[in-house]
Amino acid sequence: GENVEQHPSTLSVQEGDSAVIKCTYSDSASNYFPWYKQELGKRPQLIIDIRSNVGEKKDQRIAVTLNKTAKHFSLHITETQPEDSAVYFCAAKDSNNDMRFGAGTRLTVKP
Amino acid sequence: DGGITQSPKYLFRKEGQNVTLSCEQNLNHDAMYWYRQDPGQGLRLIYYSQIVNDFQKGDIAEGYSVSREKKESFPLTVTSAQKNPTAFYLCASSTGRTGRRVFGQGTRLTVV
């Protein structure tokens, strides 16, 4: 089955800087890669997703890139703000339609 | 908000007791899921259901049971066979297994 690894586990940046979180996956047939943001004590919420036929997708300050050859995808947050502080999870949907999640990255944006 | 509701938000269980976590959705989603979240680990799938009266084990089903008698409801029972039940439990739903997951707000279960 699919195995998703996420790095780093914690990330601290200064307000206004960029943040990058990376995930790798093992199943080359995986075709859907969502990113979730989970604030403390709240539900994970989908912030952006990408399908395997696309290399990059952007939504305002958030972008996701996908490298199918290397089997990795990344979340990029530009001009970070304190409200971006949260735990971010990547996931990959494998050939069995199972969604596998990374272990999460705790992002702290310092004002 | 969200259309998928979990209750209670906090739950305390004595050792040896069974407890049931509720999950209700009004999104008309066919598929529903239960995940367990532990610190430093990703979401791990306990059970999922694609249609009413059918469900499948996930990666960590031992010590848990579910039912899907109605499309809207997918309760999870944590049995006394689950030796380490203290965790944050998340329910999710999607239009199908290929659809985007929508999560509930979670239930934090603590064994006392």
mmCIF file with all atom_site columns, C-alpha atoms in Angstrom:
data_model
loop_
_atom_site.group_PDB
_atom_site.id
_atom_site.type_symbol
_atom_site.label_atom_id
_atom_site.label_alt_id
_atom_site.label_comp_id
_atom_site.label_asym_id
_atom_site.label_entity_id
_atom_site.label_seq_id
_atom_site.pdbx_PDB_ins_code
_atom_site.Cartn_x
_atom_site.Cartn_y
_atom_site.Cartn_z
_atom_site.occupancy
_atom_site.B_iso_or_equiv
_atom_site.pdbx_formal_charge
_atom_site.auth_seq_id
_atom_site.auth_comp_id
_atom_site.auth_asym_id
_atom_site.auth_atom_id
_atom_site.pdbx_PDB_model_num
ATOM 1   C CA . GLY A 1 1   ? 0.000   0.000  0.000   1.00 0.00 ? 1   GLY A CA 1
ATOM 2   C CA . GLU A 1 2   ? 0.842   3.648  -0.160  1.00 0.00 ? 2   GLU A CA 1
ATOM 3   C CA . ASN A 1 3   ? 3.307   5.200  2.262   1.00 0.00 ? 3   ASN A CA 1
ATOM 4   C CA . VAL A 1 4   ? 3.433   8.961  2.689   1.00 0.00 ? 4   VAL A CA 1
ATOM 5   C CA . GLU A 1 5   ? 6.287   10.712 4.439   1.00 0.00 ? 5   GLU A CA 1
ATOM 6   C CA . GLN A 1 6   ? 6.133   14.363 5.395   1.00 0.00 ? 6   GLN A CA 1
ATOM 7   C CA . HIS A 1 7   ? 8.911   16.783 6.349   1.00 0.00 ? 7   HIS A CA 1
ATOM 8   C CA . PRO A 1 8   ? 9.644   18.715 8.413   1.00 0.00 ? 8   PRO A CA 1
ATOM 9   C CA . SER A 1 9   ? 7.631   17.754 11.484  1.00 0.00 ? 9   SER A CA 1
ATOM 10  C CA . THR A 1 10  ? 7.911   21.302 12.825  1.00 0.00 ? 10  THR A CA 1
ATOM 11  C CA . LEU A 1 11  ? 8.590   24.550 11.024  1.00 0.00 ? 11  LEU A CA 1
ATOM 12  C CA . SER A 1 12  ? 8.971   28.029 12.428  1.00 0.00 ? 12  SER A CA 1
ATOM 13  C CA . VAL A 1 13  ? 9.110   31.094 10.201  1.00 0.00 ? 13  VAL A CA 1
ATOM 14  C CA . GLN A 1 14  ? 8.957   34.827 10.609  1.00 0.00 ? 14  GLN A CA 1
ATOM 15  C CA . GLU A 1 15  ? 5.832   36.601 9.489   1.00 0.00 ? 15  GLU A CA 1
ATOM 16  C CA . GLY A 1 16  ? 6.149   37.507 5.817   1.00 0.00 ? 16  GLY A CA 1
ATOM 17  C CA . ASP A 1 17  ? 8.567   34.710 5.020   1.00 0.00 ? 17  ASP A CA 1
ATOM 18  C CA . SER A 1 18  ? 7.713   31.670 2.907   1.00 0.00 ? 18  SER A CA 1
ATOM 19  C CA . ALA A 1 19  ? 7.105   28.173 4.230   1.00 0.00 ? 19  ALA A CA 1
ATOM 20  C CA . VAL A 1 20  ? 7.608   24.938 2.331   1.00 0.00 ? 20  VAL A CA 1
ATOM 21  C CA . ILE A 1 21  ? 6.416   21.496 3.413   1.00 0.00 ? 21  ILE A CA 1
ATOM 22  C CA . LYS A 1 22  ? 7.387   18.408 1.456   1.00 0.00 ? 22  LYS A CA 1
ATOM 23  C CA . CYS A 1 23  ? 5.830   14.971 1.091   1.00 0.00 ? 23  CYS A CA 1
ATOM 24  C CA . THR A 1 24  ? 6.938   11.843 -0.692  1.00 0.00 ? 24  THR A CA 1
ATOM 25  C CA . TYR A 1 25  ? 4.790   8.905  -1.675  1.00 0.00 ? 25  TYR A CA 1
ATOM 26  C CA . SER A 1 26  ? 5.521   5.353  -2.721  1.00 0.00 ? 26  SER A CA 1
ATOM 27  C CA . ASP A 1 27  ? 2.695   4.258  -5.037  1.00 0.00 ? 27  ASP A CA 1
ATOM 28  C CA . SER A 1 28  ? 3.414   5.548  -8.528  1.00 0.00 ? 28  SER A CA 1
ATOM 29  C CA . ALA A 1 29  ? -0.270  5.059  -9.385  1.00 0.00 ? 29  ALA A CA 1
ATOM 30  C CA . SER A 1 30  ? -1.376  7.610  -6.782  1.00 0.00 ? 30  SER A CA 1
ATOM 31  C CA . ASN A 1 31  ? -3.355  10.286 -8.573  1.00 0.00 ? 31  ASN A CA 1
ATOM 32  C CA . TYR A 1 32  ? -4.782  12.743 -6.048  1.00 0.00 ? 32  TYR A CA 1
ATOM 33  C CA . PHE A 1 33  ? -2.882  14.799 -3.463  1.00 0.00 ? 33  PHE A CA 1
ATOM 34  C CA . PRO A 1 34  ? -4.779  17.012 -1.004  1.00 0.00 ? 34  PRO A CA 1
ATOM 35  C CA . TRP A 1 35  ? -3.402  19.247 1.720   1.00 0.00 ? 35  TRP A CA 1
ATOM 36  C CA . TYR A 1 36  ? -5.273  19.856 4.957   1.00 0.00 ? 36  TYR A CA 1
ATOM 37  C CA . LYS A 1 37  ? -4.871  22.550 7.603   1.00 0.00 ? 37  LYS A CA 1
ATOM 38  C CA . GLN A 1 38  ? -5.801  21.723 11.177  1.00 0.00 ? 38  GLN A CA 1
ATOM 39  C CA . GLU A 1 39  ? -5.937  24.439 13.781  1.00 0.00 ? 39  GLU A CA 1
ATOM 40  C CA . LEU A 1 40  ? -5.670  23.456 17.415  1.00 0.00 ? 40  LEU A CA 1
ATOM 41  C CA . GLY A 1 41  ? -8.680  21.438 18.525  1.00 0.00 ? 41  GLY A CA 1
ATOM 42  C CA . LYS A 1 42  ? -10.445 21.850 15.199  1.00 0.00 ? 42  LYS A CA 1
ATOM 43  C CA . ARG A 1 43  ? -11.211 19.695 12.213  1.00 0.00 ? 43  ARG A CA 1
ATOM 44  C CA . PRO A 1 44  ? -8.800  19.305 9.289   1.00 0.00 ? 44  PRO A CA 1
ATOM 45  C CA . GLN A 1 45  ? -9.875  21.499 6.409   1.00 0.00 ? 45  GLN A CA 1
ATOM 46  C CA . LEU A 1 46  ? -8.915  21.073 2.797   1.00 0.00 ? 46  LEU A CA 1
ATOM 47  C CA . ILE A 1 47  ? -6.849  24.041 1.631   1.00 0.00 ? 47  ILE A CA 1
ATOM 48  C CA . ILE A 1 48  ? -5.651  22.905 -1.768  1.00 0.00 ? 48  ILE A CA 1
ATOM 49  C CA . ASP A 1 49  ? -5.394  19.732 -3.811  1.00 0.00 ? 49  ASP A CA 1
ATOM 50  C CA . ILE A 1 50  ? -3.783  18.595 -7.031  1.00 0.00 ? 50  ILE A CA 1
ATOM 51  C CA . ARG A 1 51  ? -4.360  15.735 -9.413  1.00 0.00 ? 51  ARG A CA 1
ATOM 52  C CA . SER A 1 52  ? -1.628  13.790 -11.132 1.00 0.00 ? 52  SER A CA 1
ATOM 53  C CA . ASN A 1 53  ? -2.236  15.329 -14.542 1.00 0.00 ? 53  ASN A CA 1
ATOM 54  C CA . VAL A 1 54  ? -1.201  18.749 -13.224 1.00 0.00 ? 54  VAL A CA 1
ATOM 55  C CA . GLY A 1 55  ? 2.258   19.863 -12.130 1.00 0.00 ? 55  GLY A CA 1
ATOM 56  C CA . GLU A 1 56  ? 1.359   22.970 -10.159 1.00 0.00 ? 56  GLU A CA 1
ATOM 57  C CA . LYS A 1 57  ? -1.673  24.671 -8.717  1.00 0.00 ? 57  LYS A CA 1
ATOM 58  C CA . LYS A 1 58  ? -1.945  28.020 -7.003  1.00 0.00 ? 58  LYS A CA 1
ATOM 59  C CA . ASP A 1 59  ? -4.585  29.669 -4.872  1.00 0.00 ? 59  ASP A CA 1
ATOM 60  C CA . GLN A 1 60  ? -3.605  33.132 -3.649  1.00 0.00 ? 60  GLN A CA 1
ATOM 61  C CA . ARG A 1 61  ? -0.719  32.644 -1.187  1.00 0.00 ? 61  ARG A CA 1
ATOM 62  C CA . ILE A 1 62  ? -0.836  28.863 -1.343  1.00 0.00 ? 62  ILE A CA 1
ATOM 63  C CA . ALA A 1 63  ? 0.616   26.660 -4.060  1.00 0.00 ? 63  ALA A CA 1
ATOM 64  C CA . VAL A 1 64  ? 1.215   22.962 -4.493  1.00 0.00 ? 64  VAL A CA 1
ATOM 65  C CA . THR A 1 65  ? 3.738   21.395 -6.834  1.00 0.00 ? 65  THR A CA 1
ATOM 66  C CA . LEU A 1 66  ? 3.865   17.778 -7.924  1.00 0.00 ? 66  LEU A CA 1
ATOM 67  C CA . ASN A 1 67  ? 6.812   15.859 -9.319  1.00 0.00 ? 67  ASN A CA 1
ATOM 68  C CA . LYS A 1 68  ? 5.481   12.484 -10.461 1.00 0.00 ? 68  LYS A CA 1
ATOM 69  C CA . THR A 1 69  ? 8.859   11.201 -11.545 1.00 0.00 ? 69  THR A CA 1
ATOM 70  C CA . ALA A 1 70  ? 10.383  11.771 -8.134  1.00 0.00 ? 70  ALA A CA 1
ATOM 71  C CA . LYS A 1 71  ? 7.086   10.969 -6.379  1.00 0.00 ? 71  LYS A CA 1
ATOM 72  C CA . HIS A 1 72  ? 7.026   14.037 -4.235  1.00 0.00 ? 72  HIS A CA 1
ATOM 73  C CA . PHE A 1 73  ? 4.768   17.026 -3.805  1.00 0.00 ? 73  PHE A CA 1
ATOM 74  C CA . SER A 1 74  ? 5.157   20.217 -1.834  1.00 0.00 ? 74  SER A CA 1
ATOM 75  C CA . LEU A 1 75  ? 3.049   22.909 -0.220  1.00 0.00 ? 75  LEU A CA 1
ATOM 76  C CA . HIS A 1 76  ? 4.279   26.477 -0.543  1.00 0.00 ? 76  HIS A CA 1
ATOM 77  C CA . ILE A 1 77  ? 2.889   29.310 1.557   1.00 0.00 ? 77  ILE A CA 1
ATOM 78  C CA . THR A 1 78  ? 4.112   32.791 0.716   1.00 0.00 ? 78  THR A CA 1
ATOM 79  C CA . GLU A 1 79  ? 3.861   35.960 2.803   1.00 0.00 ? 79  GLU A CA 1
ATOM 80  C CA . THR A 1 80  ? 3.024   33.935 5.882   1.00 0.00 ? 80  THR A CA 1
ATOM 81  C CA . GLN A 1 81  ? 0.762   35.405 8.542   1.00 0.00 ? 81  GLN A CA 1
ATOM 82  C CA . PRO A 1 82  ? 0.258   34.407 12.188  1.00 0.00 ? 82  PRO A CA 1
ATOM 83  C CA . GLU A 1 83  ? -3.120  32.891 11.280  1.00 0.00 ? 83  GLU A CA 1
ATOM 84  C CA . ASP A 1 84  ? -1.294  30.412 9.052   1.00 0.00 ? 84  ASP A CA 1
ATOM 85  C CA . SER A 1 85  ? -0.015  28.762 12.236  1.00 0.00 ? 85  SER A CA 1
ATOM 86  C CA . ALA A 1 86  ? -1.497  25.259 12.342  1.00 0.00 ? 86  ALA A CA 1
ATOM 87  C CA . VAL A 1 87  ? -0.704  21.625 11.623  1.00 0.00 ? 87  VAL A CA 1
ATOM 88  C CA . TYR A 1 88  ? -0.636  20.817 7.927   1.00 0.00 ? 88  TYR A CA 1
ATOM 89  C CA . PHE A 1 89  ? -1.218  17.303 6.565   1.00 0.00 ? 89  PHE A CA 1
ATOM 90  C CA . CYS A 1 90  ? -0.504  16.010 3.133   1.00 0.00 ? 90  CYS A CA 1
ATOM 91  C CA . ALA A 1 91  ? -2.225  12.948 1.724   1.00 0.00 ? 91  ALA A CA 1
ATOM 92  C CA . ALA A 1 92  ? -2.129  10.732 -1.327  1.00 0.00 ? 92  ALA A CA 1
ATOM 93  C CA . LYS A 1 93  ? -4.879  8.619  -2.791  1.00 0.00 ? 93  LYS A CA 1
ATOM 94  C CA . ASP A 1 94  ? -3.422  5.367  -4.046  1.00 0.00 ? 94  ASP A CA 1
ATOM 95  C CA . SER A 1 95  ? -4.479  2.886  -6.695  1.00 0.00 ? 95  SER A CA 1
ATOM 96  C CA . ASN A 1 96  ? -6.897  1.229  -4.238  1.00 0.00 ? 96  ASN A CA 1
ATOM 97  C CA . ASN A 1 97  ? -8.615  4.568  -3.608  1.00 0.00 ? 97  ASN A CA 1
ATOM 98  C CA . ASP A 1 98  ? -7.216  4.559  -0.079  1.00 0.00 ? 98  ASP A CA 1
ATOM 99  C CA . MET A 1 99  ? -6.196  7.971  1.244   1.00 0.00 ? 99  MET A CA 1
ATOM 100 C CA . ARG A 1 100 ? -2.887  7.878  3.110   1.00 0.00 ? 100 ARG A CA 1
ATOM 101 C CA . PHE A 1 101 ? -1.876  10.799 5.302   1.00 0.00 ? 101 PHE A CA 1
ATOM 102 C CA . GLY A 1 102 ? 1.484   12.180 6.255   1.00 0.00 ? 102 GLY A CA 1
ATOM 103 C CA . ALA A 1 103 ? 2.367   12.627 9.925   1.00 0.00 ? 103 ALA A CA 1
ATOM 104 C CA . GLY A 1 104 ? 1.796   16.365 9.819   1.00 0.00 ? 104 GLY A CA 1
ATOM 105 C CA . THR A 1 105 ? 3.881   19.533 10.064  1.00 0.00 ? 105 THR A CA 1
ATOM 106 C CA . ARG A 1 106 ? 3.350   22.003 12.864  1.00 0.00 ? 106 ARG A CA 1
ATOM 107 C CA . LEU A 1 107 ? 3.882   25.452 11.360  1.00 0.00 ? 107 LEU A CA 1
ATOM 108 C CA . THR A 1 108 ? 4.455   28.425 13.638  1.00 0.00 ? 108 THR A CA 1
ATOM 109 C CA . VAL A 1 109 ? 4.496   31.904 12.169  1.00 0.00 ? 109 VAL A CA 1
ATOM 110 C CA . LYS A 1 110 ? 6.114   34.393 14.516  1.00 0.00 ? 110 LYS A CA 1
ATOM 111 C CA . PRO A 1 111 ? 4.816   37.971 14.390  1.00 0.00 ? 111 PRO A CA 1
ATOM 112 C CA . ASP B 2 1   ? -20.581 24.444 10.173  1.00 0.00 ? 1   ASP B CA 1
ATOM 113 C CA . GLY B 2 2   ? -19.356 21.757 7.818   1.00 0.00 ? 2   GLY B CA 1
ATOM 114 C CA . GLY B 2 3   ? -22.381 19.432 7.519   1.00 0.00 ? 3   GLY B CA 1
ATOM 115 C CA . ILE B 2 4   ? -20.726 16.626 9.465   1.00 0.00 ? 4   ILE B CA 1
ATOM 116 C CA . THR B 2 5   ? -21.182 16.522 13.213  1.00 0.00 ? 5   THR B CA 1
ATOM 117 C CA . GLN B 2 6   ? -19.391 14.454 15.803  1.00 0.00 ? 6   GLN B CA 1
ATOM 118 C CA . SER B 2 7   ? -20.437 14.064 19.402  1.00 0.00 ? 7   SER B CA 1
ATOM 119 C CA . PRO B 2 8   ? -19.447 14.291 22.093  1.00 0.00 ? 8   PRO B CA 1
ATOM 120 C CA . LYS B 2 9   ? -16.446 16.588 21.788  1.00 0.00 ? 9   LYS B CA 1
ATOM 121 C CA . TYR B 2 10  ? -14.814 15.061 24.871  1.00 0.00 ? 10  TYR B CA 1
ATOM 122 C CA . LEU B 2 11  ? -15.378 11.569 26.202  1.00 0.00 ? 11  LEU B CA 1
ATOM 123 C CA . PHE B 2 12  ? -13.956 9.769  29.176  1.00 0.00 ? 12  PHE B CA 1
ATOM 124 C CA . ARG B 2 13  ? -13.949 6.018  29.448  1.00 0.00 ? 13  ARG B CA 1
ATOM 125 C CA . LYS B 2 14  ? -13.192 3.753  32.314  1.00 0.00 ? 14  LYS B CA 1
ATOM 126 C CA . GLU B 2 15  ? -11.063 0.751  31.586  1.00 0.00 ? 15  GLU B CA 1
ATOM 127 C CA . GLY B 2 16  ? -13.181 -2.210 30.497  1.00 0.00 ? 16  GLY B CA 1
ATOM 128 C CA . GLN B 2 17  ? -16.028 -0.073 29.175  1.00 0.00 ? 17  GLN B CA 1
ATOM 129 C CA . ASN B 2 18  ? -17.324 0.192  25.652  1.00 0.00 ? 18  ASN B CA 1
ATOM 130 C CA . VAL B 2 19  ? -18.080 3.682  24.388  1.00 0.00 ? 19  VAL B CA 1
ATOM 131 C CA . THR B 2 20  ? -19.755 4.865  21.207  1.00 0.00 ? 20  THR B CA 1
ATOM 132 C CA . LEU B 2 21  ? -18.795 7.955  19.235  1.00 0.00 ? 21  LEU B CA 1
ATOM 133 C CA . SER B 2 22  ? -21.432 9.541  17.070  1.00 0.00 ? 22  SER B CA 1
ATOM 134 C CA . CYS B 2 23  ? -20.980 10.836 13.522  1.00 0.00 ? 23  CYS B CA 1
ATOM 135 C CA . GLU B 2 24  ? -23.814 12.354 11.490  1.00 0.00 ? 24  GLU B CA 1
ATOM 136 C CA . GLN B 2 25  ? -23.659 14.042 8.088   1.00 0.00 ? 25  GLN B CA 1
ATOM 137 C CA . ASN B 2 26  ? -26.249 15.907 6.045   1.00 0.00 ? 26  ASN B CA 1
ATOM 138 C CA . LEU B 2 27  ? -24.133 16.198 2.913   1.00 0.00 ? 27  LEU B CA 1
ATOM 139 C CA . ASN B 2 28  ? -25.756 13.225 1.188   1.00 0.00 ? 28  ASN B CA 1
ATOM 140 C CA . HIS B 2 29  ? -22.335 11.615 0.992   1.00 0.00 ? 29  HIS B CA 1
ATOM 141 C CA . ASP B 2 30  ? -22.176 7.904  0.275   1.00 0.00 ? 30  ASP B CA 1
ATOM 142 C CA . ALA B 2 31  ? -18.811 7.204  1.881   1.00 0.00 ? 31  ALA B CA 1
ATOM 143 C CA . MET B 2 32  ? -17.919 7.696  5.528   1.00 0.00 ? 32  MET B CA 1
ATOM 144 C CA . TYR B 2 33  ? -14.709 7.083  7.439   1.00 0.00 ? 33  TYR B CA 1
ATOM 145 C CA . TRP B 2 34  ? -13.267 6.911  10.927  1.00 0.00 ? 34  TRP B CA 1
ATOM 146 C CA . TYR B 2 35  ? -9.703  7.981  11.590  1.00 0.00 ? 35  TYR B CA 1
ATOM 147 C CA . ARG B 2 36  ? -7.578  7.945  14.691  1.00 0.00 ? 36  ARG B CA 1
ATOM 148 C CA . GLN B 2 37  ? -5.109  10.775 15.282  1.00 0.00 ? 37  GLN B CA 1
ATOM 149 C CA . ASP B 2 38  ? -2.196  10.416 17.696  1.00 0.00 ? 38  ASP B CA 1
ATOM 150 C CA . PRO B 2 39  ? 0.497   13.029 18.370  1.00 0.00 ? 39  PRO B CA 1
ATOM 151 C CA . GLY B 2 40  ? 3.248   12.931 15.778  1.00 0.00 ? 40  GLY B CA 1
ATOM 152 C CA . GLN B 2 41  ? 1.378   10.502 13.565  1.00 0.00 ? 41  GLN B CA 1
ATOM 153 C CA . GLY B 2 42  ? -0.783  10.928 10.534  1.00 0.00 ? 42  GLY B CA 1
ATOM 154 C CA . LEU B 2 43  ? -4.427  10.030 10.407  1.00 0.00 ? 43  LEU B CA 1
ATOM 155 C CA . ARG B 2 44  ? -4.868  6.281  10.500  1.00 0.00 ? 44  ARG B CA 1
ATOM 156 C CA . LEU B 2 45  ? -7.951  4.666  9.033   1.00 0.00 ? 45  LEU B CA 1
ATOM 157 C CA . ILE B 2 46  ? -10.044 2.556  11.401  1.00 0.00 ? 46  ILE B CA 1
ATOM 158 C CA . TYR B 2 47  ? -13.102 1.697  9.295   1.00 0.00 ? 47  TYR B CA 1
ATOM 159 C CA . TYR B 2 48  ? -14.840 2.989  6.229   1.00 0.00 ? 48  TYR B CA 1
ATOM 160 C CA . SER B 2 49  ? -18.205 2.516  4.591   1.00 0.00 ? 49  SER B CA 1
ATOM 161 C CA . GLN B 2 50  ? -19.087 3.139  0.968   1.00 0.00 ? 50  GLN B CA 1
ATOM 162 C CA . ILE B 2 51  ? -22.789 2.365  1.189   1.00 0.00 ? 51  ILE B CA 1
ATOM 163 C CA . VAL B 2 52  ? -25.449 1.675  3.764   1.00 0.00 ? 52  VAL B CA 1
ATOM 164 C CA . ASN B 2 53  ? -25.184 -1.698 5.489   1.00 0.00 ? 53  ASN B CA 1
ATOM 165 C CA . ASP B 2 54  ? -21.643 -2.220 4.270   1.00 0.00 ? 54  ASP B CA 1
ATOM 166 C CA . PHE B 2 55  ? -18.307 -1.340 5.858   1.00 0.00 ? 55  PHE B CA 1
ATOM 167 C CA . GLN B 2 56  ? -14.703 -2.387 5.596   1.00 0.00 ? 56  GLN B CA 1
ATOM 168 C CA . LYS B 2 57  ? -11.807 -2.571 8.014   1.00 0.00 ? 57  LYS B CA 1
ATOM 169 C CA . GLY B 2 58  ? -9.048  -0.042 7.713   1.00 0.00 ? 58  GLY B CA 1
ATOM 170 C CA . ASP B 2 59  ? -5.485  -0.328 8.939   1.00 0.00 ? 59  ASP B CA 1
ATOM 171 C CA . ILE B 2 60  ? -6.199  -0.364 12.678  1.00 0.00 ? 60  ILE B CA 1
ATOM 172 C CA . ALA B 2 61  ? -9.659  -1.915 13.089  1.00 0.00 ? 61  ALA B CA 1
ATOM 173 C CA . GLU B 2 62  ? -8.826  -4.165 16.030  1.00 0.00 ? 62  GLU B CA 1
ATOM 174 C CA . GLY B 2 63  ? -10.783 -3.193 19.131  1.00 0.00 ? 63  GLY B CA 1
ATOM 175 C CA . TYR B 2 64  ? -13.291 -1.092 17.203  1.00 0.00 ? 64  TYR B CA 1
ATOM 176 C CA . SER B 2 65  ? -16.663 -1.761 15.627  1.00 0.00 ? 65  SER B CA 1
ATOM 177 C CA . VAL B 2 66  ? -19.001 0.260  13.415  1.00 0.00 ? 66  VAL B CA 1
ATOM 178 C CA . SER B 2 67  ? -22.448 0.147  11.881  1.00 0.00 ? 67  SER B CA 1
ATOM 179 C CA . ARG B 2 68  ? -24.032 1.886  8.907   1.00 0.00 ? 68  ARG B CA 1
ATOM 180 C CA . GLU B 2 69  ? -27.762 1.477  9.204   1.00 0.00 ? 69  GLU B CA 1
ATOM 181 C CA . LYS B 2 70  ? -28.488 4.904  7.738   1.00 0.00 ? 70  LYS B CA 1
ATOM 182 C CA . LYS B 2 71  ? -26.689 6.899  5.077   1.00 0.00 ? 71  LYS B CA 1
ATOM 183 C CA . GLU B 2 72  ? -26.367 9.849  7.444   1.00 0.00 ? 72  GLU B CA 1
ATOM 184 C CA . SER B 2 73  ? -24.893 7.998  10.407  1.00 0.00 ? 73  SER B CA 1
ATOM 185 C CA . PHE B 2 74  ? -21.702 6.037  11.036  1.00 0.00 ? 74  PHE B CA 1
ATOM 186 C CA . PRO B 2 75  ? -21.168 5.451  14.771  1.00 0.00 ? 75  PRO B CA 1
ATOM 187 C CA . LEU B 2 76  ? -17.908 4.037  16.081  1.00 0.00 ? 76  LEU B CA 1
ATOM 188 C CA . THR B 2 77  ? -17.740 1.831  19.172  1.00 0.00 ? 77  THR B CA 1
ATOM 189 C CA . VAL B 2 78  ? -14.457 1.627  21.011  1.00 0.00 ? 78  VAL B CA 1
ATOM 190 C CA . THR B 2 79  ? -14.545 -1.705 22.791  1.00 0.00 ? 79  THR B CA 1
ATOM 191 C CA . SER B 2 80  ? -12.688 -2.891 25.850  1.00 0.00 ? 80  SER B CA 1
ATOM 192 C CA . ALA B 2 81  ? -10.492 -4.905 23.474  1.00 0.00 ? 81  ALA B CA 1
ATOM 193 C CA . GLN B 2 82  ? -8.833  -1.672 22.321  1.00 0.00 ? 82  GLN B CA 1
ATOM 194 C CA . LYS B 2 83  ? -5.899  -1.514 24.689  1.00 0.00 ? 83  LYS B CA 1
ATOM 195 C CA . ASN B 2 84  ? -4.791  2.032  24.013  1.00 0.00 ? 84  ASN B CA 1
ATOM 196 C CA . PRO B 2 85  ? -7.905  3.997  23.112  1.00 0.00 ? 85  PRO B CA 1
ATOM 197 C CA . THR B 2 86  ? -6.821  7.449  24.268  1.00 0.00 ? 86  THR B CA 1
ATOM 198 C CA . ALA B 2 87  ? -6.683  9.500  21.068  1.00 0.00 ? 87  ALA B CA 1
ATOM 199 C CA . PHE B 2 88  ? -8.434  12.077 18.933  1.00 0.00 ? 88  PHE B CA 1
ATOM 200 C CA . TYR B 2 89  ? -11.026 10.460 16.648  1.00 0.00 ? 89  TYR B CA 1
ATOM 201 C CA . LEU B 2 90  ? -12.076 12.052 13.391  1.00 0.00 ? 90  LEU B CA 1
ATOM 202 C CA . CYS B 2 91  ? -15.025 11.118 11.239  1.00 0.00 ? 91  CYS B CA 1
ATOM 203 C CA . ALA B 2 92  ? -15.096 12.097 7.577   1.00 0.00 ? 92  ALA B CA 1
ATOM 204 C CA . SER B 2 93  ? -17.336 11.707 4.573   1.00 0.00 ? 93  SER B CA 1
ATOM 205 C CA . SER B 2 94  ? -17.025 12.020 0.819   1.00 0.00 ? 94  SER B CA 1
ATOM 206 C CA . THR B 2 95  ? -19.197 11.651 -2.240  1.00 0.00 ? 95  THR B CA 1
ATOM 207 C CA . GLY B 2 96  ? -17.336 8.460  -3.070  1.00 0.00 ? 96  GLY B CA 1
ATOM 208 C CA . ARG B 2 97  ? -13.964 6.997  -2.284  1.00 0.00 ? 97  ARG B CA 1
ATOM 209 C CA . THR B 2 98  ? -12.480 9.263  -4.921  1.00 0.00 ? 98  THR B CA 1
ATOM 210 C CA . GLY B 2 99  ? -14.142 12.348 -3.503  1.00 0.00 ? 99  GLY B CA 1
ATOM 211 C CA . ARG B 2 100 ? -12.766 15.016 -1.213  1.00 0.00 ? 100 ARG B CA 1
ATOM 212 C CA . ARG B 2 101 ? -12.985 14.175 2.451   1.00 0.00 ? 101 ARG B CA 1
ATOM 213 C CA . VAL B 2 102 ? -14.942 16.518 4.720   1.00 0.00 ? 102 VAL B CA 1
ATOM 214 C CA . PHE B 2 103 ? -14.062 16.097 8.375   1.00 0.00 ? 103 PHE B CA 1
ATOM 215 C CA . GLY B 2 104 ? -16.041 16.410 11.564  1.00 0.00 ? 104 GLY B CA 1
ATOM 216 C CA . GLN B 2 105 ? -14.705 18.370 14.523  1.00 0.00 ? 105 GLN B CA 1
ATOM 217 C CA . GLY B 2 106 ? -13.432 15.288 16.284  1.00 0.00 ? 106 GLY B CA 1
ATOM 218 C CA . THR B 2 107 ? -13.927 13.536 19.602  1.00 0.00 ? 107 THR B CA 1
ATOM 219 C CA . ARG B 2 108 ? -11.167 13.392 22.137  1.00 0.00 ? 108 ARG B CA 1
ATOM 220 C CA . LEU B 2 109 ? -11.374 10.132 24.042  1.00 0.00 ? 109 LEU B CA 1
ATOM 221 C CA . THR B 2 110 ? -9.501  9.675  27.288  1.00 0.00 ? 110 THR B CA 1
ATOM 222 C CA . VAL B 2 111 ? -9.277  6.545  29.392  1.00 0.00 ? 111 VAL B CA 1
ATOM 223 C CA . VAL B 2 112 ? -9.470  7.249  33.118  1.00 0.00 ? 112 VAL B CA 1
#
